[in-house]
Amino acid sequence: VSANTGSKVLGPTSALAPGDLFDHARAAEAAFIAGDYTTCVTACTDAVRRAMAFAGEGSLAQQAFLLHVDGSDLLRLQGLSTLPQLRVDDAAFALYVLMQVFVRLNAVGLPTAG
C-alpha cells in the first residue's frame, strides 16, 4: 500500500509529515533525489526546527525532551550545516532525524487540528 496524492507517490518523510510541514518534507525529499544534499540538509534542519516548536515554547533541548527526540541526533543535524561539503549519508541522516521528529509528533497527537 502506498500513500499518494494524485499521481505522485509520497516518500517516507512526506508521508509522515503533519499538514503544516508537508511542503518542507517534500522539498527535502526532492533535494535528496536530485542529489542536492546541502539543500536537503537545510530543508530538514528548518523543518525540524518548525516541527519541534509544536512541543511548545522553550529551548530545543526542552522540546526534544518533551517529544523524546534523541538530543545527540539533533546536535549532529545542526552540525551538518557547518560542513563545507555534504555527502549522501549526511542528507540521509537529516531525513532520518526529520522522520524521527514527525513520528514523535504523531505519537503525542501534535499538531492539533484547529
Coordinates of N, CA and C in Angstrom, one line a residue:
V1 N 0.9 -1.2 0.0 CA 0.0 0.0 0.0 C 0.9 1.2 0.0
S2 N 0.7 2.1 -0.9 CA 1.5 3.4 -0.9 C 0.6 4.6 -0.8
A3 N 1.0 5.5 0.0 CA 0.3 6.8 0.1 C 0.6 7.6 -1.1
N4 N -0.4 8.2 -1.7 CA -0.1 9.1 -2.8 C -1.1 10.2 -2.8
T5 N -0.7 11.3 -3.5 CA -1.6 12.4 -3.7 C -1.7 12.6 -5.2
G6 N -2.8 12.4 -5.8 CA -2.9 12.4 -7.2 C -2.1 11.3 -7.8
S7 N -1.2 11.7 -8.7 CA -0.3 10.7 -9.4 C 1.1 10.6 -8.7
K8 N 1.3 11.4 -7.7 CA 2.7 11.4 -7.1 C 2.7 10.6 -5.9
V9 N 3.6 9.6 -5.9 CA 3.8 8.8 -4.7 C 4.5 9.5 -3.6
L10 N 4.1 9.4 -2.4 CA 4.8 10.1 -1.3 C 6.0 9.4 -0.9
G11 N 7.1 10.1 -0.6 CA 8.2 9.5 0.0 C 7.9 9.3 1.5
P12 N 8.8 8.6 2.2 CA 8.6 8.3 3.6 C 8.5 9.5 4.5
T13 N 9.3 10.5 4.2 CA 9.3 11.7 5.0 C 8.0 12.5 4.9
S14 N 7.5 12.7 3.6 CA 6.3 13.5 3.4 C 5.1 12.7 3.8
A15 N 5.2 11.3 3.8 CA 4.0 10.5 4.3 C 3.8 10.7 5.8
L16 N 4.9 11.0 6.5 CA 4.8 11.2 8.0 C 4.5 12.6 8.4
A17 N 4.7 13.5 7.5 CA 4.7 15.0 7.8 C 3.3 15.4 8.2
P18 N 3.2 16.2 9.3 CA 1.9 16.9 9.6 C 1.6 17.9 8.4
G19 N 0.4 18.2 8.2 CA 0.0 19.0 7.1 C 0.8 20.3 7.0
D20 N 1.0 21.0 8.1 CA 1.8 22.2 8.1 C 3.2 22.1 7.6
L21 N 3.7 20.9 7.7 CA 5.1 20.7 7.3 C 5.3 19.8 6.1
F22 N 4.2 19.5 5.4 CA 4.2 18.7 4.2 C 5.1 19.2 3.1
D23 N 5.0 20.5 2.9 CA 5.8 21.1 1.8 C 7.3 21.1 2.1
H24 N 7.6 21.3 3.4 CA 9.1 21.2 3.8 C 9.6 19.8 3.6
A25 N 8.8 18.8 3.9 CA 9.2 17.4 3.7 C 9.4 17.1 2.3
R26 N 8.5 17.5 1.4 CA 8.6 17.3 0.0 C 9.8 17.9 -0.6
A27 N 10.1 19.2 -0.1 CA 11.3 19.9 -0.6 C 12.6 19.1 -0.2
A28 N 12.6 18.6 1.0 CA 13.8 17.9 1.4 C 14.0 16.6 0.6
E29 N 12.9 15.9 0.4 CA 12.9 14.6 -0.4 C 13.3 14.9 -1.8
A30 N 12.8 16.0 -2.4 CA 13.1 16.3 -3.8 C 14.6 16.7 -3.9
A31 N 15.1 17.4 -3.0 CA 16.5 17.8 -3.0 C 17.4 16.5 -2.9
F32 N 17.0 15.6 -2.0 CA 17.8 14.4 -1.8 C 17.8 13.6 -3.1
I33 N 16.6 13.4 -3.8 CA 16.6 12.7 -5.0 C 17.4 13.4 -6.1
A34 N 17.4 14.7 -6.1 CA 18.2 15.4 -7.1 C 19.7 15.5 -6.8
G35 N 20.1 14.9 -5.7 CA 21.5 14.9 -5.3 C 22.0 16.2 -4.8
D36 N 21.1 17.1 -4.4 CA 21.4 18.4 -3.8 C 21.4 18.3 -2.3
Y37 N 22.5 17.7 -1.7 CA 22.5 17.3 -0.3 C 22.5 18.5 0.6
T38 N 23.1 19.6 0.2 CA 23.1 20.8 1.0 C 21.7 21.4 1.2
T39 N 20.9 21.4 0.1 CA 19.5 21.9 0.2 C 18.7 20.9 1.0
C40 N 18.9 19.6 0.9 CA 18.2 18.7 1.6 C 18.4 18.9 3.1
V41 N 19.7 19.0 3.5 CA 20.0 19.2 5.0 C 19.4 20.5 5.5
T42 N 19.5 21.6 4.7 CA 18.9 22.8 5.1 C 17.4 22.7 5.2
A43 N 16.8 22.1 4.3 CA 15.3 21.9 4.4 C 14.9 21.1 5.6
C44 N 15.7 20.0 5.9 CA 15.4 19.2 7.1 C 15.6 19.9 8.4
T45 N 16.7 20.7 8.4 CA 17.0 21.5 9.6 C 15.9 22.5 9.9
D46 N 15.4 23.2 8.9 CA 14.4 24.1 9.0 C 13.1 23.4 9.5
A47 N 12.8 22.3 8.8 CA 11.5 21.6 9.2 C 11.6 21.0 10.6
V48 N 12.7 20.6 11.0 CA 12.9 20.1 12.4 C 12.6 21.2 13.4
R49 N 13.2 22.3 13.1 CA 13.0 23.5 14.0 C 11.5 23.8 14.1
R50 N 10.9 23.9 12.9 CA 9.4 24.2 12.9 C 8.6 23.1 13.6
A51 N 9.0 21.9 13.4 CA 8.2 20.8 14.0 C 8.4 20.7 15.5
M52 N 9.6 21.0 16.0 CA 9.9 21.0 17.4 C 9.1 22.1 18.1
A53 N 8.8 23.2 17.4 CA 8.0 24.3 18.0 C 6.6 23.8 18.4
F54 N 6.1 22.8 17.8 CA 4.8 22.3 18.2 C 4.8 21.7 19.6
A55 N 6.0 21.5 20.2 CA 6.1 21.0 21.6 C 6.0 22.1 22.6
G56 N 5.8 23.3 22.1 CA 5.7 24.5 23.0 C 6.9 25.3 23.0
E57 N 6.8 26.4 23.8 CA 7.9 27.3 23.9 C 9.0 26.6 24.8
G58 N 10.2 27.1 24.7 CA 11.3 26.6 25.4 C 12.5 26.3 24.5
S59 N 13.6 25.9 25.1 CA 14.8 25.6 24.3 C 14.5 24.4 23.4
L60 N 15.4 24.2 22.4 CA 15.3 23.0 21.6 C 15.5 21.8 22.5
A61 N 16.4 21.8 23.5 CA 16.6 20.7 24.4 C 15.3 20.4 25.1
Q62 N 14.6 21.4 25.6 CA 13.4 21.1 26.3 C 12.3 20.5 25.4
Q63 N 12.2 21.0 24.2 CA 11.3 20.5 23.2 C 11.7 19.0 22.9
A64 N 12.9 18.7 22.7 CA 13.4 17.4 22.4 C 13.0 16.4 23.5
F65 N 13.2 16.9 24.8 CA 12.9 16.1 25.9 C 11.4 15.7 25.9
L66 N 10.6 16.7 25.7 CA 9.1 16.5 25.7 C 8.7 15.6 24.6
L67 N 9.4 15.6 23.5 CA 9.0 14.7 22.4 C 9.7 13.4 22.3
H68 N 10.7 13.2 23.2 CA 11.5 12.0 23.3 C 12.3 11.9 22.0
V69 N 12.8 13.0 21.5 CA 13.7 13.0 20.3 C 15.1 13.0 20.8
D70 N 16.0 12.2 20.1 CA 17.4 12.0 20.5 C 18.1 13.3 20.4
G71 N 18.6 13.8 21.5 CA 19.3 15.1 21.5 C 20.6 15.0 20.7
S72 N 21.3 13.9 20.8 CA 22.6 13.8 20.0 C 22.3 13.8 18.5
D73 N 21.2 13.3 18.1 CA 20.8 13.4 16.7 C 20.6 14.8 16.3
L74 N 19.9 15.6 17.2 CA 19.6 17.0 16.9 C 20.9 17.8 16.8
L75 N 21.8 17.5 17.7 CA 23.1 18.2 17.7 C 23.9 17.9 16.4
R76 N 23.9 16.6 16.0 CA 24.6 16.2 14.8 C 24.0 16.9 13.6
L77 N 22.6 16.9 13.5 CA 22.0 17.6 12.4 C 22.4 19.1 12.3
Q78 N 22.4 19.8 13.5 CA 22.8 21.2 13.5 C 24.2 21.3 13.0
G79 N 25.1 20.4 13.4 CA 26.5 20.4 13.0 C 26.7 20.3 11.5
L80 N 25.8 19.6 10.8 CA 25.9 19.3 9.4 C 25.9 20.6 8.6
S81 N 25.2 21.6 9.1 CA 25.1 22.9 8.4 C 26.4 23.6 8.3
T82 N 27.4 23.3 9.2 CA 28.7 23.9 9.2 C 29.7 23.3 8.3
L83 N 29.4 22.1 7.8 CA 30.3 21.4 6.9 C 30.4 22.0 5.5
P84 N 31.6 22.1 4.9 CA 31.7 22.7 3.6 C 31.2 21.8 2.5
Q85 N 31.2 20.5 2.7 CA 30.8 19.6 1.7 C 29.9 18.5 2.3
L86 N 28.7 18.3 1.8 CA 27.8 17.3 2.4 C 27.7 16.1 1.4
R87 N 27.6 14.9 2.0 CA 27.5 13.6 1.3 C 26.1 13.1 1.4
V88 N 25.9 12.0 0.6 CA 24.6 11.4 0.6 C 24.2 10.9 2.0
D89 N 25.2 10.3 2.8 CA 24.8 9.8 4.1 C 24.5 11.0 5.1
D90 N 25.0 12.2 4.8 CA 24.6 13.3 5.7 C 23.2 13.7 5.4
A91 N 22.8 13.7 4.1 CA 21.4 14.1 3.8 C 20.5 13.0 4.2
A92 N 20.9 11.7 4.1 CA 20.0 10.6 4.6 C 19.8 10.7 6.1
F93 N 20.9 11.1 6.8 CA 20.8 11.3 8.3 C 19.8 12.4 8.6
A94 N 19.9 13.5 7.9 CA 19.0 14.6 8.1 C 17.5 14.2 7.9
L95 N 17.3 13.4 6.8 CA 15.9 12.9 6.6 C 15.5 12.0 7.7
Y96 N 16.4 11.2 8.2 CA 16.1 10.3 9.3 C 15.7 11.1 10.6
V97 N 16.4 12.1 10.9 CA 16.1 13.0 12.1 C 14.7 13.6 11.9
L98 N 14.5 14.1 10.7 CA 13.2 14.7 10.4 C 12.0 13.7 10.6
M99 N 12.2 12.5 10.1 CA 11.2 11.5 10.2 C 11.0 11.1 11.7
Q100 N 12.1 11.1 12.4 CA 12.0 10.8 13.9 C 11.2 11.8 14.6
V101 N 11.4 13.1 14.2 CA 10.6 14.2 14.8 C 9.1 14.0 14.4
F102 N 8.8 13.7 13.2 CA 7.5 13.6 12.7 C 6.8 12.4 13.5
V103 N 7.5 11.3 13.6 CA 6.9 10.1 14.3 C 6.6 10.5 15.8
R104 N 7.5 11.2 16.4 CA 7.3 11.6 17.8 C 6.1 12.6 17.9
L105 N 6.0 13.5 17.0 CA 4.8 14.4 17.0 C 3.5 13.7 16.8
N106 N 3.5 12.7 15.9 CA 2.3 11.9 15.7 C 2.0 11.1 16.9
A107 N 3.0 10.6 17.6 CA 2.7 9.8 18.8 C 2.1 10.6 19.9
V108 N 2.3 11.8 20.0 CA 1.7 12.7 21.1 C 0.6 13.5 20.6
G109 N 0.2 13.3 19.3 CA -1.0 14.0 18.8 C -0.8 15.4 18.4
L110 N 0.4 15.8 18.1 CA 0.7 17.2 17.7 C 1.0 17.2 16.2
P111 N 0.7 18.3 15.5 CA 0.0 19.4 16.0 C -1.5 19.1 16.0
T112 N -2.2 19.7 16.9 CA -3.7 19.5 17.0 C -4.4 20.3 15.9
A113 N -5.5 19.8 15.4 CA -6.2 20.5 14.4 C -6.9 21.7 15.0
G114 N -6.9 22.7 14.1 CA -7.6 23.9 14.6 C -6.8 25.1 14.5

